[in-house]
Tab-separated table of N, CA and C in Angstrom:
chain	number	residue	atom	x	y	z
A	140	UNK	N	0.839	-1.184	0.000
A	140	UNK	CA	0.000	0.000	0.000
A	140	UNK	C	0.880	1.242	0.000
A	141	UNK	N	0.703	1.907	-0.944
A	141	UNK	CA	1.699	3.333	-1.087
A	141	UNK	C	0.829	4.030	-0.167
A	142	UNK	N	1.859	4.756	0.552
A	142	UNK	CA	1.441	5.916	1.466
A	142	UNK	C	2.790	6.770	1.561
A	143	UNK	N	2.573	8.346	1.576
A	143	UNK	CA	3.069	9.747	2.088
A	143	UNK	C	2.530	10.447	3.121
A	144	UNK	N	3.607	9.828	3.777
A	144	UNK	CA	3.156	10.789	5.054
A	144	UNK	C	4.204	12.105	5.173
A	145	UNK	N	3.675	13.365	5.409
A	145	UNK	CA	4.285	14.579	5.881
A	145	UNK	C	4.393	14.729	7.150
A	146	UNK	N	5.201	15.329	7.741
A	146	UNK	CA	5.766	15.754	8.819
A	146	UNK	C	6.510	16.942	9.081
A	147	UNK	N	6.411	17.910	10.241
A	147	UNK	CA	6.964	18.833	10.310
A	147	UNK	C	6.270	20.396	10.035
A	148	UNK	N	4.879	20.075	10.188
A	148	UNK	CA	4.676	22.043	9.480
A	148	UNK	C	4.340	22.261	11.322
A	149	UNK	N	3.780	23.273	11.263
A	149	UNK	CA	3.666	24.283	12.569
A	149	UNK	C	3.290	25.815	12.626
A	150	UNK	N	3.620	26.557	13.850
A	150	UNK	CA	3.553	27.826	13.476
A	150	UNK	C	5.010	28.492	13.614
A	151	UNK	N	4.931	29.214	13.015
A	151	UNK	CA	6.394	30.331	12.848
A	151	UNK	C	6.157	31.772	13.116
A	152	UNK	N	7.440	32.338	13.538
A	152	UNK	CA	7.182	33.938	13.126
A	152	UNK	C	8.042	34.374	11.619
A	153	UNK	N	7.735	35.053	11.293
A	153	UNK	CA	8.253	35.466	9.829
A	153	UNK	C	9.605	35.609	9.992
A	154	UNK	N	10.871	35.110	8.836
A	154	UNK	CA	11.593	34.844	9.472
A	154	UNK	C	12.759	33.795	10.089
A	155	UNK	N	11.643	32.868	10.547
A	155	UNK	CA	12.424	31.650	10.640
A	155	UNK	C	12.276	30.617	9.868
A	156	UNK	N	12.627	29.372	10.516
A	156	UNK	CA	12.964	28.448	9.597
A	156	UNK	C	11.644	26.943	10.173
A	157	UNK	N	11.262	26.403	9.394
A	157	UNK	CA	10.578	25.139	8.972
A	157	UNK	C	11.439	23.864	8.146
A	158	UNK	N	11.436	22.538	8.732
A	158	UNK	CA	11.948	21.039	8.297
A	158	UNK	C	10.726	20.512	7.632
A	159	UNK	N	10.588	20.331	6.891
A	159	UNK	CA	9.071	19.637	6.490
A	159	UNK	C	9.796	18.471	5.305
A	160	UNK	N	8.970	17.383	6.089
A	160	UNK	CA	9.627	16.004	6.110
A	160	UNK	C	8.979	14.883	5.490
A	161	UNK	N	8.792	14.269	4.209
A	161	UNK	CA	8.097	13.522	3.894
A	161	UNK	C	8.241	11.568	3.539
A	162	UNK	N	7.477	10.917	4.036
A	162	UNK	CA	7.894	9.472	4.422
A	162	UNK	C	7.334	8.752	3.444
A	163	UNK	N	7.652	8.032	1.927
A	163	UNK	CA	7.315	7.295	0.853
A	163	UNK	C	7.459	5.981	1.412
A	164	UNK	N	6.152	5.379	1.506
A	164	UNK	CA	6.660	3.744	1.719
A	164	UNK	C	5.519	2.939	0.755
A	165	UNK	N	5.911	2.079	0.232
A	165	UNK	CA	5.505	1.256	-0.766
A	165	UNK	C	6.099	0.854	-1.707
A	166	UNK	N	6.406	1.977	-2.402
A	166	UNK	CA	7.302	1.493	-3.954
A	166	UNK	C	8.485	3.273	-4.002
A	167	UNK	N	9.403	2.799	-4.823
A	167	UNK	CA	10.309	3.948	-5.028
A	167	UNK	C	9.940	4.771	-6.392
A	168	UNK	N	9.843	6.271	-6.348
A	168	UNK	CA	9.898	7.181	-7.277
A	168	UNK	C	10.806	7.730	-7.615
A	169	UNK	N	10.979	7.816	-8.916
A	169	UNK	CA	11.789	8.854	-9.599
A	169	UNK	C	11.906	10.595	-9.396
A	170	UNK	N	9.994	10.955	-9.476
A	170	UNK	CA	10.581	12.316	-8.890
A	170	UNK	C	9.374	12.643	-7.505
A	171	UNK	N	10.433	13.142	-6.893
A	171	UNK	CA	9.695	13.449	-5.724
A	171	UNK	C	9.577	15.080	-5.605
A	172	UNK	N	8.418	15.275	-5.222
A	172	UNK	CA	8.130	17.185	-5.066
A	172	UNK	C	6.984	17.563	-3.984
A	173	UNK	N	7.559	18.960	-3.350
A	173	UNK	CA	6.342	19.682	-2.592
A	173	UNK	C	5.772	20.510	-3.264
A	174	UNK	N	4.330	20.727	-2.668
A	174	UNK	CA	3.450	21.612	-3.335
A	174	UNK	C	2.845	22.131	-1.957
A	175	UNK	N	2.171	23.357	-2.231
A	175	UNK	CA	1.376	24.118	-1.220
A	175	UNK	C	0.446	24.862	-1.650
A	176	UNK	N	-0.896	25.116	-1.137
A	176	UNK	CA	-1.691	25.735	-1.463
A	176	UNK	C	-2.479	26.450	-0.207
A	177	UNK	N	-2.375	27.726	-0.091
A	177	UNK	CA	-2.732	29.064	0.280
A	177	UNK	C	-4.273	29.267	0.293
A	178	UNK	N	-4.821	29.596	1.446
A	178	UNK	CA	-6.869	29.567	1.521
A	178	UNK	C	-6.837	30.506	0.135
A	179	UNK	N	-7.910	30.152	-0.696
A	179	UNK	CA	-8.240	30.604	-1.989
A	179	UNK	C	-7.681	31.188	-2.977
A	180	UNK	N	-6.454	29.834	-3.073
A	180	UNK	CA	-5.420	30.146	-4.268
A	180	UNK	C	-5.435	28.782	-4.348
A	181	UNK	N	-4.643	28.300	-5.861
A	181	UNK	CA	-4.555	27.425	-6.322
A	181	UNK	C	-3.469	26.466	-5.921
A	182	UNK	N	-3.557	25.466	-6.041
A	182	UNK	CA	-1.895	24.573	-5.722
A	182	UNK	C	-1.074	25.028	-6.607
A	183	UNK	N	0.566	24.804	-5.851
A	183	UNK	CA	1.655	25.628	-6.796
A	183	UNK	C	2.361	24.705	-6.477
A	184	UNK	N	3.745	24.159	-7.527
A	184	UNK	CA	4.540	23.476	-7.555
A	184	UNK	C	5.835	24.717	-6.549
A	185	UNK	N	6.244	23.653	-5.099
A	185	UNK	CA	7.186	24.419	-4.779
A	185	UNK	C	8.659	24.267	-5.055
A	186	UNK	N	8.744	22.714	-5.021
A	186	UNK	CA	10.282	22.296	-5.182
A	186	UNK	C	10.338	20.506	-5.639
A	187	UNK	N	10.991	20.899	-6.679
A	187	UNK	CA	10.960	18.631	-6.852
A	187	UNK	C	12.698	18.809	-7.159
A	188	UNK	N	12.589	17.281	-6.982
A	188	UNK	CA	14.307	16.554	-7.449
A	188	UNK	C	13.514	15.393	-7.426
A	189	UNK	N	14.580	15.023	-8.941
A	189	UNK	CA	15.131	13.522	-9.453
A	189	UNK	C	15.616	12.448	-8.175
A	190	UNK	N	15.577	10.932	-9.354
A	190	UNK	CA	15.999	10.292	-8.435
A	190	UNK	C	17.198	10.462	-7.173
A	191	UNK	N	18.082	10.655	-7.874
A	191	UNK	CA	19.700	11.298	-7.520
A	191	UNK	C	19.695	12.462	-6.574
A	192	UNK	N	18.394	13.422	-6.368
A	192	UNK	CA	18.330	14.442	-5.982
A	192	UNK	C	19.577	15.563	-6.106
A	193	UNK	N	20.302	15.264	-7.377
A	193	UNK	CA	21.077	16.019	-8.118
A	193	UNK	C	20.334	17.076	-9.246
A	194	UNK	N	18.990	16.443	-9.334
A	194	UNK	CA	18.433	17.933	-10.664
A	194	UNK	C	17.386	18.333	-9.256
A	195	UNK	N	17.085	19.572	-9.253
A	195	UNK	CA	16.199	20.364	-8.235
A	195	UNK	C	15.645	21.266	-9.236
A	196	UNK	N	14.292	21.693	-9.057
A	196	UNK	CA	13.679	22.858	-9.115
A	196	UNK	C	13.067	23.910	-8.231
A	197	UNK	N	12.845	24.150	-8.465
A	197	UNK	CA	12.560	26.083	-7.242
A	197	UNK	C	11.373	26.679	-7.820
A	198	UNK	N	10.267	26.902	-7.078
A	198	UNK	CA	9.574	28.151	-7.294
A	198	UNK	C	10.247	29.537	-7.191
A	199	UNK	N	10.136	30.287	-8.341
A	199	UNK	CA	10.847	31.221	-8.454
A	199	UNK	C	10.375	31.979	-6.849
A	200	UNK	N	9.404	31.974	-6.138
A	200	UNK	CA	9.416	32.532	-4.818
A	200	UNK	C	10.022	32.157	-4.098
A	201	UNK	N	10.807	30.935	-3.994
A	201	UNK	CA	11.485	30.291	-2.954
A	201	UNK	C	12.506	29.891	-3.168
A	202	UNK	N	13.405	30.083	-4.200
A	202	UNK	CA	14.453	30.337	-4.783
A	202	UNK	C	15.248	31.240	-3.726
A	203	UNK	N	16.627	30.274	-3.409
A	203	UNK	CA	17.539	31.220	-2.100
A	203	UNK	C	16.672	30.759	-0.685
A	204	UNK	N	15.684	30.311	-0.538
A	204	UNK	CA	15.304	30.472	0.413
A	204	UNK	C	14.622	28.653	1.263
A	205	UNK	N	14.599	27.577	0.302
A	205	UNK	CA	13.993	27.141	0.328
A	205	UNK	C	14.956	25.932	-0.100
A	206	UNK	N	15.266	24.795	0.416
A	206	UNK	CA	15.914	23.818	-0.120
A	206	UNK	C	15.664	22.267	-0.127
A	207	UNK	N	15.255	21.373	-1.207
A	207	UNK	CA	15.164	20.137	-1.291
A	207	UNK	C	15.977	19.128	-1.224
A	208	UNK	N	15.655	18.078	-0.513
A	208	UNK	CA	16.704	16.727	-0.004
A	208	UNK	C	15.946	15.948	-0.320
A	209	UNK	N	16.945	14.747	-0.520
A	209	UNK	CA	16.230	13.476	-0.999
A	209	UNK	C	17.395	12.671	-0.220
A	210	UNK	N	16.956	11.602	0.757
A	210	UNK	CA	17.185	10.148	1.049
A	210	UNK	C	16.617	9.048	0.921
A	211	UNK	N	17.117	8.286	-0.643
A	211	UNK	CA	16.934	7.286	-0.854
A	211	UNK	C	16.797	5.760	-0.125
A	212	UNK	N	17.625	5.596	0.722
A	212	UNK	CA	17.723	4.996	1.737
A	212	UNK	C	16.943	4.653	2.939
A	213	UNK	N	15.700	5.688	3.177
A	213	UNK	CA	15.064	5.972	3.828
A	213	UNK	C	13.913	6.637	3.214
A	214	UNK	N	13.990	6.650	2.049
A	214	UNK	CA	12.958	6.991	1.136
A	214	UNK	C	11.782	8.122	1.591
A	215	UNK	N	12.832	9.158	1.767
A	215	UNK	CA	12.155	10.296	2.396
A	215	UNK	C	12.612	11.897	1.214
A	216	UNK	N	11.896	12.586	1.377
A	216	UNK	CA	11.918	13.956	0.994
A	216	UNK	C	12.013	15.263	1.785
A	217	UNK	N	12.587	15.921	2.113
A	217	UNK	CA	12.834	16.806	2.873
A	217	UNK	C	12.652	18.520	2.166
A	218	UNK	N	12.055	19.375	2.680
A	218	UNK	CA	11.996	20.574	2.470
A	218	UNK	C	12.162	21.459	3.827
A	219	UNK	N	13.886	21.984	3.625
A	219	UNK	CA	14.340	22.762	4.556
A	219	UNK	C	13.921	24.381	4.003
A	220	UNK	N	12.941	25.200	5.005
A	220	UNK	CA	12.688	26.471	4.487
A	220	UNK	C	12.904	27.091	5.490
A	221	UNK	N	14.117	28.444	5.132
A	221	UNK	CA	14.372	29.360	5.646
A	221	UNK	C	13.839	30.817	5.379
A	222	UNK	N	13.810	31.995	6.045
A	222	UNK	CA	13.654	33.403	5.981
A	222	UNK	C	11.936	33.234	5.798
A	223	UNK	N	11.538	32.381	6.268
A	223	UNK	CA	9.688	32.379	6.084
A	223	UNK	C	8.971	33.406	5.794
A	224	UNK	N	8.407	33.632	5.325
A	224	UNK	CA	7.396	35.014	5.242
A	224	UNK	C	6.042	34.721	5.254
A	225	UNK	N	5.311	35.518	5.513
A	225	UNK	CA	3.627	35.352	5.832
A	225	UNK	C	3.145	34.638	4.421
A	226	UNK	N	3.716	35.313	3.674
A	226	UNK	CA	3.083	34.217	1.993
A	226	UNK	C	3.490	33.025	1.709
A	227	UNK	N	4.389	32.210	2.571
A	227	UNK	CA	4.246	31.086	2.618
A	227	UNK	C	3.516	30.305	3.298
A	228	UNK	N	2.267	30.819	3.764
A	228	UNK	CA	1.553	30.192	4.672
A	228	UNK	C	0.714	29.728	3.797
A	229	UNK	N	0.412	27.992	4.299
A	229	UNK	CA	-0.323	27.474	3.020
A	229	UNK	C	0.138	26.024	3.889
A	230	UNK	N	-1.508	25.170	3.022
A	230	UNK	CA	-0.846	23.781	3.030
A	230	UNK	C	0.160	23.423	2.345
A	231	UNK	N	1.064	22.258	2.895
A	231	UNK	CA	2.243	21.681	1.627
A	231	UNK	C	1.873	20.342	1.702
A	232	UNK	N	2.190	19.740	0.667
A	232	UNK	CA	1.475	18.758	0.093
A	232	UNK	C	3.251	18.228	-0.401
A	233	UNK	N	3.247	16.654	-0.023
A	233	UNK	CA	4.597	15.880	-0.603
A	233	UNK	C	3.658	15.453	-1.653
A	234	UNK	N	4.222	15.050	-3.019
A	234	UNK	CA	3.590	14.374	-3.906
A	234	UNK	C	4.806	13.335	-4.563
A	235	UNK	N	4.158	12.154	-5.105
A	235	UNK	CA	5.369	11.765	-6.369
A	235	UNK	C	5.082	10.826	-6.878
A	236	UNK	N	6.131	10.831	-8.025
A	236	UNK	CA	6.039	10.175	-9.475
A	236	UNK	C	6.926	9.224	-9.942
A	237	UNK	N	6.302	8.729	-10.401
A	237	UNK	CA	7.423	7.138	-12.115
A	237	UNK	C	8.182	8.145	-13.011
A	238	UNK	N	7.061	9.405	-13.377
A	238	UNK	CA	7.360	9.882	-14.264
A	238	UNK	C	9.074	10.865	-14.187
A	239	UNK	N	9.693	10.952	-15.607
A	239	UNK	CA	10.567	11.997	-15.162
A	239	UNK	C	10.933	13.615	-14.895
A	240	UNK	N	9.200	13.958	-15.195
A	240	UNK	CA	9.270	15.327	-15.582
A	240	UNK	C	8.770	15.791	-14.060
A	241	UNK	N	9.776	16.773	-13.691
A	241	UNK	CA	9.831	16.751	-12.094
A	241	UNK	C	8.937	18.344	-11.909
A	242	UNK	N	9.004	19.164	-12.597
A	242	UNK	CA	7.933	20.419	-13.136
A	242	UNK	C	6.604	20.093	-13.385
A	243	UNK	N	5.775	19.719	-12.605
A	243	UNK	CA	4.537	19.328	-13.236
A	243	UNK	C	3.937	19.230	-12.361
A	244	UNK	N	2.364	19.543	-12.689
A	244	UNK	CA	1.150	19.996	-11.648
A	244	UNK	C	0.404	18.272	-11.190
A	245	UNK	N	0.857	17.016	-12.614
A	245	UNK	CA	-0.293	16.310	-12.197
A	245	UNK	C	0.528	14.996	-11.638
A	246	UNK	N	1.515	15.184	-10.358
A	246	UNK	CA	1.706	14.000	-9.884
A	246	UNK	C	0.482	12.573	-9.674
A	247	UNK	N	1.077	11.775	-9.451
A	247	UNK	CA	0.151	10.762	-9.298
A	247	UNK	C	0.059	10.137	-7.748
A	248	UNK	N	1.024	10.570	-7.401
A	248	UNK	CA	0.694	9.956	-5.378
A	248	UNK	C	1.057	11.573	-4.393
A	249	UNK	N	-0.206	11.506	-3.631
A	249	UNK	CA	-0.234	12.719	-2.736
A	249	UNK	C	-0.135	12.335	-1.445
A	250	UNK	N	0.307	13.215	-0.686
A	250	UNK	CA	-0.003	13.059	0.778
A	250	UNK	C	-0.935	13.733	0.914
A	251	UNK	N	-1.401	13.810	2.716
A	251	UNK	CA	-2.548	14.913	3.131
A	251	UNK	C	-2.481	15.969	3.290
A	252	UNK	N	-1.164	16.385	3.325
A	252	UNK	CA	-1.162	17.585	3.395
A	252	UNK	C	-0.326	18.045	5.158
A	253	UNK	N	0.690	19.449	5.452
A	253	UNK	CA	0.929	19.688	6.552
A	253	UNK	C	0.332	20.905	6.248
A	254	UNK	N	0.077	21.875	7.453
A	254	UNK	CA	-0.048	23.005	7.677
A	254	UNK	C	0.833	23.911	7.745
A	255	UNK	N	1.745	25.135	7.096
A	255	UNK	CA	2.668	25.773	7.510
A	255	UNK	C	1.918	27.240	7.689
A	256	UNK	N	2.457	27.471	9.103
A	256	UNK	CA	1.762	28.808	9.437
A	256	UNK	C	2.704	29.929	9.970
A	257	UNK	N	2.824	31.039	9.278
A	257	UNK	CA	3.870	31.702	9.829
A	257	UNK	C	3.378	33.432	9.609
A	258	UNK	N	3.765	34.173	11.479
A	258	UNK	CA	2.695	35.054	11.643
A	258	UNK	C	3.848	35.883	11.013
A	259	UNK	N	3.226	37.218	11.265
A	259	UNK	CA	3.983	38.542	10.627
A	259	UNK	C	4.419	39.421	12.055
């Protein structure tokens, strides 16, 4: 049974820093990515990497600020986010894929979702 579990959101002050931690167990993916979505905004691709977690992508908002890990070994995903700001407040969502295209809105395995909340 594939399951993603997330771990790690909370509240913050603007500013600091968030670990948000995601646990793949079932089968192994090629690309793994977070997403988050903001009360009455759409889901946004925040950050994926390849198997290797040698290719990364960035939301151009979180670019410098925001960094993806991958342990294979433990078949986990990690999103270390620093300098927080109130507009990152939003669910984040681990998602992932067979596929190789690591930019893309329509993964095929989701988690439930963490909460990241960070005041001003």
């Amino acid at each position: 049974q594939l399951q993603l579990v997330e771990s790690g959101g909370g509240l913050v002050h603007a500013g600091g820093s968030l670990r948000l931690s995601c646990a793949a167990s079932g089968r192994t993916f090629y690309s793994l990515a977070w997403f988050r979505q903001a009360p009455g905004k759409e889901r946004e691709f925040v950050a994926g990497c390849n198997w290797s977690g040698e290719i990364k992508h960035y939301a151009d908002s979180v670019k410098g600020r925001f960094t993806i890990s991958r342990d294979n070994g433990k078949n986990t995903v990690d999103l270390q986010m620093n300098s927080l700001e109130a507009e990152d407040t939003a669910v984040y969502y681990c998602a992932a894929d067979r596929g190789t295209v690591i930019r893309r809105m329509d993964y095929g395995y989701w988690g439930q979702g963490t909460q990241v909340t960070v005041s001003s």
